[in-house]
Amino acid sequence: MRPLPNITGTVGNWPLNGSLVDVSGMSPALQSVDPAVETPVAPLYVTFDACTQGVECLNGTSGKLMASAPLLRFTGAFTFQWVMVQLRTYELTYFCCCDPTLGAPGLRNGGPDRLGSLYTIHSSGGNCTIADQSIGSNLPSPFYGVISGSNNTTWGGVPGSPPPYANPAVYAFTCDSSGNYSAYKWTAPGVGGLVGTVAHYGSAKTSNGTENFYIGGIESGVPPIYGVGYSGGATFANVRALNYARAASDLAADAAAMFGNCATALSYRGLLVNIRKAST
Amino acid sequence: MPGLSIPELGPVASPITNASTTPNIDAAWFVDFDELGPRLDIDVSVIAKADAFSIAKPRVALWVSTNPTSTVGGTQLAALDLSYTSGVYAPASASVASLVNPGGKQYLLVVSQNGSG
């Protein structure tokens, strides 16, 4: 898998490749925090392939990712693109921008987390931007319902077993200026794409300037619901945020690029080599 | 002959396909190393960018080889790691002093590859 480059409109770009640093230069580094109380916990990096790591966002064990990122307080169009392995979709929040003082602590108690949210991309209720706390229409599969419930089929059901982070998929989520969203998933280059669209739902809201940006977070249950301290969740990598709704054709091209091997394209602007008789 | 200067390499794009097994040859120059002394100093400076990034840093290395399209059987003379540029051109330079002259008429290869760390 390959991370995406910075392009015009990039406001956040976190490869999560052993680091929580934003490489766009537009947003701060993420912090790994406990999902319930938002105190720092060590990020748990997992390996997808030879050039891709990611961060595991589970419940109470490896947390969610948080940043105070003003440019991600979208009140208009936006796009998220990322690589993900879903361990379970049960009450999983993918991305959220909300005021942590208005809802229940963390993102694990169902609806209240969406109080004060500018947007919440969630496995069982999708809110687009310019929407408040109302739970909108359910997100389409695979964001909702694919492996929800108590059985972690992706993991294989072996508590404490090494996570098999094979076969990560590329996801994208766009919201246009009217608040209509489109969800995409690719399982391989050219395989997949648009999985659903939902019209705008919710009332308009203006940022109060205090919202935090979150990646991941389980909304229900106390660990361990399943396995050893794990209740589901997802691993994230190569997260890029844009301040506009990227066109479907561009998203498909991006997805194909993300499925590329570990290659890095190097471009030269200048190269000067000087070989001379040794001075000593 | 006091030295050999290779002029600037213009904008080219080169995929780095694999860190150690298949380095990508970006440029090659034919050099008569016998015209130089028994030991060499090498300076290399580059302005480059990585359009994507991986765990390993991109690296530019200088090799000598009798084959302009392969480093097999050749020798790496010098290498420099580039910064985590993520799409931004950035300068880098390195020097290697008092290197044993490989001798002969060989190709000097500029090779891009994944570095370490």
mmCIF file of C-alpha atoms in Angstrom:
data_model
loop_
_atom_site.group_PDB
_atom_site.id
_atom_site.type_symbol
_atom_site.label_atom_id
_atom_site.label_comp_id
_atom_site.label_asym_id
_atom_site.label_seq_id
_atom_site.Cartn_x
_atom_site.Cartn_y
_atom_site.Cartn_z
ATOM 1 C CA MET A 1 0.000 0.000 0.000
ATOM 2 C CA ARG A 2 1.149 3.518 -0.661
ATOM 3 C CA PRO A 3 0.169 6.737 1.061
ATOM 4 C CA LEU A 4 -1.248 9.583 -0.940
ATOM 5 C CA PRO A 5 0.757 12.669 -1.796
ATOM 6 C CA ASN A 6 -0.197 16.133 -0.765
ATOM 7 C CA ILE A 7 -2.299 17.917 -3.342
ATOM 8 C CA THR A 8 -4.145 21.189 -3.452
ATOM 9 C CA GLY A 9 -6.787 21.109 -0.768
ATOM 10 C CA THR A 10 -4.973 18.682 1.497
ATOM 11 C CA VAL A 11 -5.542 19.748 5.082
ATOM 12 C CA GLY A 12 -4.313 16.606 6.777
ATOM 13 C CA ASN A 13 -2.196 13.643 5.709
ATOM 14 C CA TRP A 14 -1.271 11.037 8.243
ATOM 15 C CA PRO A 15 0.493 7.982 6.804
ATOM 16 C CA LEU A 16 0.547 6.549 10.357
ATOM 17 C CA ASN A 17 3.642 4.703 9.296
ATOM 18 C CA GLY A 18 5.140 4.379 12.718
ATOM 19 C CA SER A 19 4.332 8.002 13.413
ATOM 20 C CA LEU A 20 1.315 10.147 14.150
ATOM 21 C CA VAL A 21 2.822 13.105 12.334
ATOM 22 C CA ASP A 22 0.888 15.008 9.695
ATOM 23 C CA VAL A 23 2.962 15.242 6.531
ATOM 24 C CA SER A 24 0.770 17.866 4.888
ATOM 25 C CA GLY A 25 2.070 20.540 7.194
ATOM 26 C CA MET A 26 -1.482 21.785 7.634
ATOM 27 C CA SER A 27 -2.605 19.978 10.758
ATOM 28 C CA PRO A 28 -0.968 18.862 13.975
ATOM 29 C CA ALA A 29 0.203 15.407 14.823
ATOM 30 C CA LEU A 30 -2.438 13.074 16.126
ATOM 31 C CA GLN A 31 -2.501 11.795 19.664
ATOM 32 C CA SER A 32 -3.494 8.301 20.659
ATOM 33 C CA VAL A 33 -6.006 8.466 23.482
ATOM 34 C CA ASP A 34 -8.147 6.127 25.487
ATOM 35 C CA PRO A 35 -11.550 6.001 23.800
ATOM 36 C CA ALA A 36 -13.451 6.542 27.008
ATOM 37 C CA VAL A 37 -11.636 9.232 28.874
ATOM 38 C CA GLU A 38 -9.365 10.674 26.221
ATOM 39 C CA THR A 39 -6.203 10.348 28.210
ATOM 40 C CA PRO A 40 -3.064 9.476 26.283
ATOM 41 C CA VAL A 41 -2.285 5.869 25.536
ATOM 42 C CA ALA A 42 0.534 4.510 23.439
ATOM 43 C CA PRO A 43 -0.398 4.022 19.802
ATOM 44 C CA LEU A 44 -0.373 0.437 18.653
ATOM 45 C CA TYR A 45 1.207 0.249 15.258
ATOM 46 C CA VAL A 46 0.446 -2.733 13.112
ATOM 47 C CA THR A 47 2.055 -3.822 9.903
ATOM 48 C CA PHE A 48 0.047 -4.161 6.744
ATOM 49 C CA ASP A 49 2.848 -4.822 4.337
ATOM 50 C CA ALA A 50 6.474 -4.006 3.706
ATOM 51 C CA CYS A 51 5.881 -0.294 3.418
ATOM 52 C CA THR A 52 2.672 0.285 5.328
ATOM 53 C CA GLN A 53 1.957 0.373 8.962
ATOM 54 C CA GLY A 54 -1.215 1.554 10.553
ATOM 55 C CA VAL A 55 -2.686 2.295 13.919
ATOM 56 C CA GLU A 56 -5.120 0.017 15.641
ATOM 57 C CA CYS A 57 -8.156 1.776 17.042
ATOM 58 C CA LEU A 58 -9.956 -0.514 19.409
ATOM 59 C CA ASN A 59 -11.852 -0.102 22.594
ATOM 60 C CA GLY A 60 -9.837 0.557 25.665
ATOM 61 C CA THR A 61 -6.729 -1.147 24.414
ATOM 62 C CA SER A 62 -5.224 0.945 21.723
ATOM 63 C CA GLY A 63 -7.555 3.852 21.645
ATOM 64 C CA LYS A 64 -8.511 6.321 19.049
ATOM 65 C CA LEU A 65 -6.639 9.166 17.461
ATOM 66 C CA MET A 66 -7.335 12.777 18.231
ATOM 67 C CA ALA A 67 -6.130 16.195 17.226
ATOM 68 C CA SER A 68 -7.246 19.743 17.625
ATOM 69 C CA ALA A 69 -7.176 20.503 13.945
ATOM 70 C CA PRO A 70 -8.983 23.697 12.976
ATOM 71 C CA LEU A 71 -8.764 22.990 9.255
ATOM 72 C CA LEU A 72 -10.694 19.780 9.796
ATOM 73 C CA ARG A 73 -13.648 21.560 11.336
ATOM 74 C CA PHE A 74 -15.471 21.226 8.086
ATOM 75 C CA THR A 75 -18.708 23.094 7.684
ATOM 76 C CA GLY A 76 -18.707 22.515 3.975
ATOM 77 C CA ALA A 77 -17.441 19.931 1.549
ATOM 78 C CA PHE A 78 -14.720 17.493 2.483
ATOM 79 C CA THR A 79 -13.122 14.179 1.607
ATOM 80 C CA PHE A 80 -11.450 11.485 3.621
ATOM 81 C CA GLN A 81 -9.375 8.779 1.985
ATOM 82 C CA TRP A 82 -7.724 5.997 3.901
ATOM 83 C CA VAL A 83 -6.622 2.399 4.145
ATOM 84 C CA MET A 84 -8.391 0.261 6.659
ATOM 85 C CA VAL A 85 -8.849 -3.211 7.982
ATOM 86 C CA GLN A 86 -12.130 -3.472 9.804
ATOM 87 C CA LEU A 87 -12.039 -5.820 12.728
ATOM 88 C CA ARG A 88 -15.692 -5.271 13.395
ATOM 89 C CA THR A 89 -18.099 -2.543 12.410
ATOM 90 C CA TYR A 90 -20.153 -2.646 15.554
ATOM 91 C CA GLU A 91 -20.605 0.936 16.615
ATOM 92 C CA LEU A 92 -17.435 2.168 15.099
ATOM 93 C CA THR A 93 -16.783 5.807 14.417
ATOM 94 C CA TYR A 94 -14.442 6.320 11.508
ATOM 95 C CA PHE A 95 -14.056 10.070 11.605
ATOM 96 C CA CYS A 96 -15.651 12.660 13.783
ATOM 97 C CA CYS A 97 -15.249 16.304 14.562
ATOM 98 C CA CYS A 98 -17.038 17.200 17.721
ATOM 99 C CA ASP A 99 -16.866 19.226 20.866
ATOM 100 C CA PRO A 100 -15.664 16.801 23.530
ATOM 101 C CA THR A 101 -17.339 18.801 26.266
ATOM 102 C CA LEU A 102 -20.830 18.461 24.841
ATOM 103 C CA GLY A 103 -21.226 14.731 24.425
ATOM 104 C CA ALA A 104 -20.393 11.814 26.628
ATOM 105 C CA PRO A 105 -16.696 11.286 27.152
ATOM 106 C CA GLY A 106 -15.094 9.595 24.279
ATOM 107 C CA LEU A 107 -16.895 7.949 21.460
ATOM 108 C CA ARG A 108 -18.145 4.813 23.064
ATOM 109 C CA ASN A 109 -21.571 5.591 24.377
ATOM 110 C CA GLY A 110 -23.732 5.592 21.331
ATOM 111 C CA GLY A 111 -25.530 8.695 20.271
ATOM 112 C CA PRO A 112 -24.199 11.283 22.681
ATOM 113 C CA ASP A 113 -20.842 11.444 21.000
ATOM 114 C CA ARG A 114 -22.493 13.146 18.100
ATOM 115 C CA LEU A 115 -23.677 15.996 20.244
ATOM 116 C CA GLY A 116 -21.878 19.008 19.030
ATOM 117 C CA SER A 117 -20.415 17.233 16.060
ATOM 118 C CA LEU A 118 -19.809 18.979 12.821
ATOM 119 C CA TYR A 119 -19.701 15.591 11.189
ATOM 120 C CA THR A 120 -19.608 12.013 12.253
ATOM 121 C CA ILE A 121 -18.850 9.159 9.921
ATOM 122 C CA HIS A 122 -20.102 6.246 11.876
ATOM 123 C CA SER A 123 -20.937 2.636 11.228
ATOM 124 C CA SER A 124 -24.580 2.799 12.188
ATOM 125 C CA GLY A 125 -25.594 6.332 11.561
ATOM 126 C CA GLY A 126 -24.060 8.698 9.145
ATOM 127 C CA ASN A 127 -23.934 12.379 9.644
ATOM 128 C CA CYS A 128 -22.496 14.564 7.023
ATOM 129 C CA THR A 129 -21.172 18.002 7.577
ATOM 130 C CA ILE A 130 -23.530 20.892 8.215
ATOM 131 C CA ALA A 131 -25.363 18.429 10.381
ATOM 132 C CA ASP A 132 -25.697 18.428 14.113
ATOM 133 C CA GLN A 133 -26.250 15.606 16.492
ATOM 134 C CA SER A 134 -29.055 13.911 14.629
ATOM 135 C CA ILE A 135 -28.353 10.434 13.424
ATOM 136 C CA GLY A 136 -28.887 10.350 9.745
ATOM 137 C CA SER A 137 -29.546 7.479 7.474
ATOM 138 C CA ASN A 138 -27.495 4.411 7.993
ATOM 139 C CA LEU A 139 -24.338 4.341 6.047
ATOM 140 C CA PRO A 140 -24.300 1.808 3.269
ATOM 141 C CA SER A 141 -22.391 -1.408 3.422
ATOM 142 C CA PRO A 142 -19.558 -1.869 4.198
ATOM 143 C CA PHE A 143 -19.782 0.973 6.639
ATOM 144 C CA TYR A 144 -22.727 -0.617 8.304
ATOM 145 C CA GLY A 145 -23.903 -4.103 8.891
ATOM 146 C CA VAL A 146 -21.281 -6.208 7.230
ATOM 147 C CA ILE A 147 -19.710 -7.725 10.276
ATOM 148 C CA SER A 148 -21.542 -5.910 13.006
ATOM 149 C CA GLY A 149 -22.527 -7.767 16.104
ATOM 150 C CA SER A 150 -20.624 -9.724 18.652
ATOM 151 C CA ASN A 151 -18.693 -12.028 16.400
ATOM 152 C CA ASN A 152 -15.457 -10.800 15.071
ATOM 153 C CA THR A 153 -15.344 -12.727 11.866
ATOM 154 C CA THR A 154 -12.503 -10.766 10.403
ATOM 155 C CA TRP A 155 -10.212 -11.627 13.220
ATOM 156 C CA GLY A 156 -11.002 -15.292 13.126
ATOM 157 C CA GLY A 157 -12.314 -15.529 16.611
ATOM 158 C CA VAL A 158 -9.110 -16.442 18.384
ATOM 159 C CA PRO A 159 -8.712 -14.251 21.451
ATOM 160 C CA GLY A 160 -5.324 -12.737 21.700
ATOM 161 C CA SER A 161 -4.156 -14.153 18.428
ATOM 162 C CA PRO A 162 -1.842 -12.079 16.295
ATOM 163 C CA PRO A 163 -4.003 -9.796 14.224
ATOM 164 C CA PRO A 164 -3.983 -10.753 10.584
ATOM 165 C CA TYR A 165 -3.854 -7.408 8.937
ATOM 166 C CA ALA A 166 -3.822 -8.779 5.481
ATOM 167 C CA ASN A 167 -6.006 -7.505 2.699
ATOM 168 C CA PRO A 168 -6.486 -3.925 3.724
ATOM 169 C CA ALA A 169 -9.056 -2.054 1.682
ATOM 170 C CA VAL A 170 -9.038 1.511 0.463
ATOM 171 C CA TYR A 171 -11.912 3.689 1.538
ATOM 172 C CA ALA A 172 -13.099 7.144 0.648
ATOM 173 C CA PHE A 173 -15.839 9.325 1.948
ATOM 174 C CA THR A 174 -16.912 12.568 0.378
ATOM 175 C CA CYS A 175 -19.380 15.192 1.368
ATOM 176 C CA ASP A 176 -20.443 17.901 -1.012
ATOM 177 C CA SER A 177 -21.347 21.466 -0.196
ATOM 178 C CA SER A 178 -24.983 20.498 0.208
ATOM 179 C CA GLY A 179 -24.183 17.833 2.742
ATOM 180 C CA ASN A 180 -24.720 14.820 0.537
ATOM 181 C CA TYR A 181 -22.204 12.087 1.036
ATOM 182 C CA SER A 182 -20.793 9.233 -0.985
ATOM 183 C CA ALA A 183 -18.975 6.242 0.438
ATOM 184 C CA TYR A 184 -16.469 4.154 -1.487
ATOM 185 C CA LYS A 185 -14.535 0.988 -0.909
ATOM 186 C CA TRP A 186 -11.989 -0.787 -3.067
ATOM 187 C CA THR A 187 -10.640 -4.219 -2.280
ATOM 188 C CA ALA A 188 -8.090 -4.242 -5.070
ATOM 189 C CA PRO A 189 -7.150 -1.934 -7.926
ATOM 190 C CA GLY A 190 -10.296 -1.390 -9.943
ATOM 191 C CA VAL A 191 -12.359 -3.658 -7.721
ATOM 192 C CA GLY A 192 -15.122 -1.826 -5.951
ATOM 193 C CA GLY A 193 -15.874 1.841 -5.852
ATOM 194 C CA LEU A 194 -19.022 3.635 -4.889
ATOM 195 C CA VAL A 195 -20.986 1.687 -2.319
ATOM 196 C CA GLY A 196 -23.665 4.206 -1.614
ATOM 197 C CA THR A 197 -24.814 7.762 -1.334
ATOM 198 C CA VAL A 198 -27.031 9.387 1.218
ATOM 199 C CA ALA A 199 -28.620 12.773 1.005
ATOM 200 C CA HIS A 200 -27.961 15.456 3.502
ATOM 201 C CA TYR A 201 -29.511 14.956 6.895
ATOM 202 C CA GLY A 202 -29.404 17.257 9.837
ATOM 203 C CA SER A 203 -29.424 20.913 10.581
ATOM 204 C CA ALA A 204 -26.800 23.394 9.658
ATOM 205 C CA LYS A 205 -24.180 24.136 12.243
ATOM 206 C CA THR A 206 -21.310 26.502 12.595
ATOM 207 C CA SER A 207 -18.099 25.494 14.269
ATOM 208 C CA ASN A 208 -17.670 26.889 17.756
ATOM 209 C CA GLY A 209 -13.937 26.618 17.394
ATOM 210 C CA THR A 210 -13.494 23.959 20.032
ATOM 211 C CA GLU A 211 -14.162 20.762 18.141
ATOM 212 C CA ASN A 212 -11.549 18.058 18.058
ATOM 213 C CA PHE A 213 -10.930 15.758 15.161
ATOM 214 C CA TYR A 214 -11.054 12.039 15.861
ATOM 215 C CA ILE A 215 -10.164 8.887 13.997
ATOM 216 C CA GLY A 216 -11.597 5.639 15.267
ATOM 217 C CA GLY A 217 -13.448 4.939 18.428
ATOM 218 C CA ILE A 218 -15.833 2.273 19.584
ATOM 219 C CA GLU A 219 -19.084 3.518 20.886
ATOM 220 C CA SER A 220 -20.545 0.633 22.782
ATOM 221 C CA GLY A 221 -19.444 -1.780 25.378
ATOM 222 C CA VAL A 222 -16.687 -2.074 27.870
ATOM 223 C CA PRO A 223 -13.686 -4.166 26.992
ATOM 224 C CA PRO A 224 -13.305 -6.995 26.700
ATOM 225 C CA ILE A 225 -16.459 -7.698 24.778
ATOM 226 C CA TYR A 226 -14.552 -10.011 22.590
ATOM 227 C CA GLY A 227 -11.205 -11.639 22.852
ATOM 228 C CA VAL A 228 -8.615 -10.297 25.195
ATOM 229 C CA GLY A 229 -9.460 -6.696 25.627
ATOM 230 C CA TYR A 230 -10.678 -6.303 22.114
ATOM 231 C CA SER A 231 -14.188 -5.450 21.138
ATOM 232 C CA GLY A 232 -13.703 -4.737 17.512
ATOM 233 C CA GLY A 233 -12.658 -1.636 15.733
ATOM 234 C CA ALA A 234 -10.410 -0.997 12.838
ATOM 235 C CA THR A 235 -6.873 -0.270 11.872
ATOM 236 C CA PHE A 236 -6.224 2.863 9.922
ATOM 237 C CA ALA A 237 -3.390 3.948 7.674
ATOM 238 C CA ASN A 238 -2.684 6.543 5.038
ATOM 239 C CA VAL A 239 -5.410 8.948 6.065
ATOM 240 C CA ARG A 240 -5.719 11.998 3.844
ATOM 241 C CA ALA A 241 -8.245 14.787 4.386
ATOM 242 C CA LEU A 242 -9.231 17.268 1.686
ATOM 243 C CA ASN A 243 -11.300 20.409 1.994
ATOM 244 C CA TYR A 244 -13.452 19.605 -1.011
ATOM 245 C CA ALA A 245 -15.463 16.710 -2.385
ATOM 246 C CA ARG A 246 -13.055 14.900 -4.656
ATOM 247 C CA ALA A 247 -14.458 13.540 -7.888
ATOM 248 C CA ALA A 248 -15.181 9.840 -8.108
ATOM 249 C CA SER A 249 -12.787 9.341 -10.984
ATOM 250 C CA ASP A 250 -9.980 10.932 -9.007
ATOM 251 C CA LEU A 251 -10.799 8.824 -5.992
ATOM 252 C CA ALA A 252 -10.576 5.698 -8.121
ATOM 253 C CA ALA A 253 -7.193 6.761 -9.422
ATOM 254 C CA ASP A 254 -6.059 7.495 -5.893
ATOM 255 C CA ALA A 255 -7.237 4.098 -4.763
ATOM 256 C CA ALA A 256 -5.299 2.408 -7.531
ATOM 257 C CA ALA A 257 -2.228 4.331 -6.481
ATOM 258 C CA MET A 258 -2.711 3.347 -2.875
ATOM 259 C CA PHE A 259 -2.739 -0.296 -3.899
ATOM 260 C CA GLY A 260 0.630 0.143 -5.518
ATOM 261 C CA ASN A 261 3.634 -1.659 -4.213
ATOM 262 C CA CYS A 262 6.157 -0.058 -1.957
ATOM 263 C CA ALA A 263 7.622 1.917 -4.782
ATOM 264 C CA THR A 264 8.554 5.504 -4.274
ATOM 265 C CA ALA A 265 8.747 7.758 -7.265
ATOM 266 C CA LEU A 266 11.876 9.842 -7.072
ATOM 267 C CA SER A 267 12.234 12.893 -9.253
ATOM 268 C CA TYR A 268 15.412 14.840 -9.749
ATOM 269 C CA ARG A 269 15.709 18.498 -10.327
ATOM 270 C CA GLY A 270 19.448 18.461 -10.192
ATOM 271 C CA LEU A 271 22.302 16.061 -9.722
ATOM 272 C CA LEU A 272 25.954 16.940 -9.593
ATOM 273 C CA VAL A 273 28.676 14.373 -9.192
ATOM 274 C CA ASN A 274 32.309 15.247 -8.856
ATOM 275 C CA ILE A 275 34.983 12.588 -8.892
ATOM 276 C CA ARG A 276 38.564 13.659 -8.469
ATOM 277 C CA LYS A 277 41.924 12.392 -7.479
ATOM 278 C CA ALA A 278 42.031 12.055 -3.737
ATOM 279 C CA SER A 279 43.462 15.048 -1.986
ATOM 280 C CA THR A 280 45.212 12.913 0.604
ATOM 281 C CA MET B 1 43.025 14.756 -14.974
ATOM 282 C CA PRO B 2 42.101 16.360 -11.689
ATOM 283 C CA GLY B 3 38.545 15.316 -11.624
ATOM 284 C CA LEU B 4 35.394 14.483 -13.451
ATOM 285 C CA SER B 5 32.260 16.485 -13.137
ATOM 286 C CA ILE B 6 28.997 15.054 -14.247
ATOM 287 C CA PRO B 7 26.577 17.782 -15.261
ATOM 288 C CA GLU B 8 23.243 18.146 -13.687
ATOM 289 C CA LEU B 9 20.683 15.526 -14.400
ATOM 290 C CA GLY B 10 17.519 17.151 -15.580
ATOM 291 C CA PRO B 11 14.063 16.320 -14.372
ATOM 292 C CA VAL B 12 13.490 12.628 -14.646
ATOM 293 C CA ALA B 13 11.183 10.342 -12.774
ATOM 294 C CA SER B 14 12.307 7.021 -11.547
ATOM 295 C CA PRO B 15 10.310 4.422 -9.702
ATOM 296 C CA ILE B 16 12.150 2.807 -6.873
ATOM 297 C CA THR B 17 10.879 -0.681 -7.190
ATOM 298 C CA ASN B 18 12.545 -2.521 -4.404
ATOM 299 C CA ALA B 19 14.994 -1.623 -1.744
ATOM 300 C CA SER B 20 17.867 -3.948 -2.284
ATOM 301 C CA THR B 21 17.184 -6.388 -5.055
ATOM 302 C CA THR B 22 16.242 -4.242 -8.001
ATOM 303 C CA PRO B 23 17.599 -0.750 -7.604
ATOM 304 C CA ASN B 24 16.589 1.613 -10.324
ATOM 305 C CA ILE B 25 19.273 3.038 -12.576
ATOM 306 C CA ASP B 26 18.503 6.655 -13.300
ATOM 307 C CA ALA B 27 21.569 7.611 -15.282
ATOM 308 C CA ALA B 28 24.834 6.156 -16.503
ATOM 309 C CA TRP B 29 28.060 7.721 -17.695
ATOM 310 C CA PHE B 30 31.031 5.989 -19.220
ATOM 311 C CA VAL B 31 34.185 6.807 -17.261
ATOM 312 C CA ASP B 32 37.832 5.885 -17.745
ATOM 313 C CA PHE B 33 38.828 5.497 -14.145
ATOM 314 C CA ASP B 34 42.398 4.728 -15.138
ATOM 315 C CA GLU B 35 42.814 8.414 -15.867
ATOM 316 C CA LEU B 36 42.305 9.135 -12.190
ATOM 317 C CA GLY B 37 44.595 8.434 -9.294
ATOM 318 C CA PRO B 38 44.729 5.365 -7.096
ATOM 319 C CA ARG B 39 42.302 6.938 -4.666
ATOM 320 C CA LEU B 40 39.303 9.133 -5.335
ATOM 321 C CA ASP B 41 37.260 11.774 -3.620
ATOM 322 C CA ILE B 42 33.624 11.865 -4.597
ATOM 323 C CA ASP B 43 31.112 14.601 -3.981
ATOM 324 C CA VAL B 44 27.511 14.157 -4.923
ATOM 325 C CA SER B 45 24.736 16.657 -4.487
ATOM 326 C CA VAL B 46 21.178 16.276 -5.567
ATOM 327 C CA ILE B 47 17.883 18.069 -5.482
ATOM 328 C CA ALA B 48 15.180 15.477 -5.512
ATOM 329 C CA LYS B 49 11.772 14.683 -4.192
ATOM 330 C CA ALA B 50 9.897 11.557 -3.336
ATOM 331 C CA ASP B 51 6.409 11.683 -4.744
ATOM 332 C CA ALA B 52 5.293 9.054 -2.327
ATOM 333 C CA PHE B 53 7.036 7.725 0.683
ATOM 334 C CA SER B 54 7.623 4.489 2.352
ATOM 335 C CA ILE B 55 9.021 3.252 5.610
ATOM 336 C CA ALA B 56 12.505 3.476 4.224
ATOM 337 C CA LYS B 57 13.967 6.764 3.142
ATOM 338 C CA PRO B 58 14.706 7.222 -0.520
ATOM 339 C CA ARG B 59 18.380 7.000 -1.309
ATOM 340 C CA VAL B 60 20.579 7.937 -4.216
ATOM 341 C CA ALA B 61 23.647 5.795 -4.678
ATOM 342 C CA LEU B 62 26.610 5.845 -7.041
ATOM 343 C CA TRP B 63 27.753 2.568 -8.482
ATOM 344 C CA VAL B 64 30.400 1.518 -10.948
ATOM 345 C CA SER B 65 29.595 -1.319 -13.278
ATOM 346 C CA THR B 66 30.684 -2.645 -16.631
ATOM 347 C CA ASN B 67 27.014 -2.852 -17.574
ATOM 348 C CA PRO B 68 25.161 0.459 -18.007
ATOM 349 C CA THR B 69 21.851 -1.188 -17.166
ATOM 350 C CA SER B 70 22.759 -3.340 -14.214
ATOM 351 C CA THR B 71 24.539 -3.098 -10.914
ATOM 352 C CA VAL B 72 25.127 -6.840 -10.814
ATOM 353 C CA GLY B 73 28.822 -7.398 -10.354
ATOM 354 C CA GLY B 74 29.357 -3.724 -9.748
ATOM 355 C CA THR B 75 30.447 -1.797 -6.694
ATOM 356 C CA GLN B 76 28.671 0.872 -4.750
ATOM 357 C CA LEU B 77 30.899 3.893 -4.294
ATOM 358 C CA ALA B 78 28.739 6.282 -2.317
ATOM 359 C CA ALA B 79 25.199 6.817 -1.186
ATOM 360 C CA LEU B 80 23.161 9.540 0.396
ATOM 361 C CA ASP B 81 19.842 9.344 2.130
ATOM 362 C CA LEU B 82 17.257 11.893 1.202
ATOM 363 C CA SER B 83 14.946 13.473 3.670
ATOM 364 C CA TYR B 84 11.336 12.492 4.095
ATOM 365 C CA THR B 85 10.412 14.932 1.424
ATOM 366 C CA SER B 86 6.869 13.833 0.629
ATOM 367 C CA GLY B 87 6.582 15.620 -2.621
ATOM 368 C CA VAL B 88 8.831 18.585 -1.989
ATOM 369 C CA TYR B 89 12.147 19.090 -3.722
ATOM 370 C CA ALA B 90 14.930 19.188 -1.205
ATOM 371 C CA PRO B 91 18.706 19.290 -1.496
ATOM 372 C CA ALA B 92 21.044 16.674 -0.153
ATOM 373 C CA SER B 93 24.730 16.097 -0.512
ATOM 374 C CA ALA B 94 27.397 13.666 0.540
ATOM 375 C CA SER B 95 31.130 13.222 0.159
ATOM 376 C CA VAL B 96 33.299 10.178 0.234
ATOM 377 C CA ALA B 97 37.020 10.694 0.636
ATOM 378 C CA SER B 98 39.966 8.572 -0.338
ATOM 379 C CA LEU B 99 38.025 5.831 -2.007
ATOM 380 C CA VAL B 100 39.969 3.106 -3.766
ATOM 381 C CA ASN B 101 39.774 3.702 -7.488
ATOM 382 C CA PRO B 102 37.902 0.780 -9.047
ATOM 383 C CA GLY B 103 39.946 1.278 -12.203
ATOM 384 C CA GLY B 104 39.160 0.392 -15.768
ATOM 385 C CA LYS B 105 36.632 1.777 -18.168
ATOM 386 C CA GLN B 106 33.320 1.415 -16.434
ATOM 387 C CA TYR B 107 29.968 3.040 -16.176
ATOM 388 C CA LEU B 108 29.198 5.327 -13.299
ATOM 389 C CA LEU B 109 25.592 4.635 -12.406
ATOM 390 C CA VAL B 110 23.182 6.812 -10.466
ATOM 391 C CA VAL B 111 20.856 4.470 -8.675
ATOM 392 C CA SER B 112 17.793 5.278 -6.637
ATOM 393 C CA GLN B 113 16.645 2.881 -4.022
ATOM 394 C CA ASN B 114 15.041 2.695 -0.644
ATOM 395 C CA GLY B 115 17.363 3.578 2.126
ATOM 396 C CA SER B 116 17.284 2.461 5.689
ATOM 397 C CA GLY B 117 15.336 3.937 8.546
#
